């Protein structure tokens, strides 16, 4: 098992591809945030759902057994799979912490059971039939009403797990101040109290509002406007039908939300907007062990530049390199990677463990601290060269090696760069007035 922080880690390996483990020809239904509600939640069938990551070895071993079970159960029990590495919002919604995780969606689709049995097709099929038997027995005794259970979300006030407390009520009076003057991102639903689709959306919107508030540190908000009361707003934004959802970002025209209407769809879009709006990560100079360890241990990858000595480039040259790094940090900010730099010769242990040492600056390496693997930039230290290097890594390609010594190297404490051109230390100057140049010449002959 991997913990959730470990889940995001394995893109830094050469041997792992990013393709899903199932294809359209299998009897395994491929589930995504856009079809999960329709296929699973609103279905009368019993579902077995595997949450997997394509790079996870245990998942790869389970694949043929899962396919076999799906074929055996065809027409009896539905068998699906979610690539939770790609659809993190869906995995997160069901508290998936490691891969593979298998859940059984029975009578109450909102409370799936964890499957704890063996990983053979035989064991999976037996568990499915036993869950099916108890589902049918419950129906017979009148305990469960099939899918009506999961379709009540529109009628009960909070049956989808969200109270309305996190949905901000917007009016003609407070809209400009609350939404337009805000630096945050807003998703705003325009609704009419009589509209059936709005009633269905309400619990999903409320549940999404609470989840988005938590996951974005209250930087993305969900609001609602009763367009029958606040007609000024409805006409300003040309609202023609209900519900209409619009996205508001500071300094940009409002755009229409085109995604699905389930909590997970709404949350996924909100998280995308959050990362688009997030500031680029900071670029840190490696000044000591604590900075280095914190950034490399906490992030999926840490990208490290070893820049030429200040005497070789001066401040202008160094700032040019740092600017390229900052552009890359901005470009890849959704990845939540760490970004570090150091001066050639300041961290010799680090350089030698990455096989950089001694020449060829500026150099760049990307480290995956949990797997003790790294990759070196082979192309040019330029926007295009680094972009190509990082793109290959993020797709699971590019060659990697194990960090020298198999552990993170020792990092020395150094003084931060003062932003100025370097100066030679005094003892490196030779006072030529004391040297007889003719003598020097004779010695060499």
XYZ file of C-alpha atoms in Angstrom, residues 429-440:
12
model
C 45.137 38.693 -5.793
C 48.865 38.609 -6.638
C 50.691 41.874 -6.279
C 52.666 41.861 -9.536
C 54.945 44.706 -8.433
C 56.989 42.188 -6.402
C 57.461 39.697 -9.215
C 60.241 39.818 -11.732
C 58.475 38.775 -14.932
C 61.751 38.003 -16.699
C 62.575 35.379 -14.062
C 59.181 33.736 -14.543
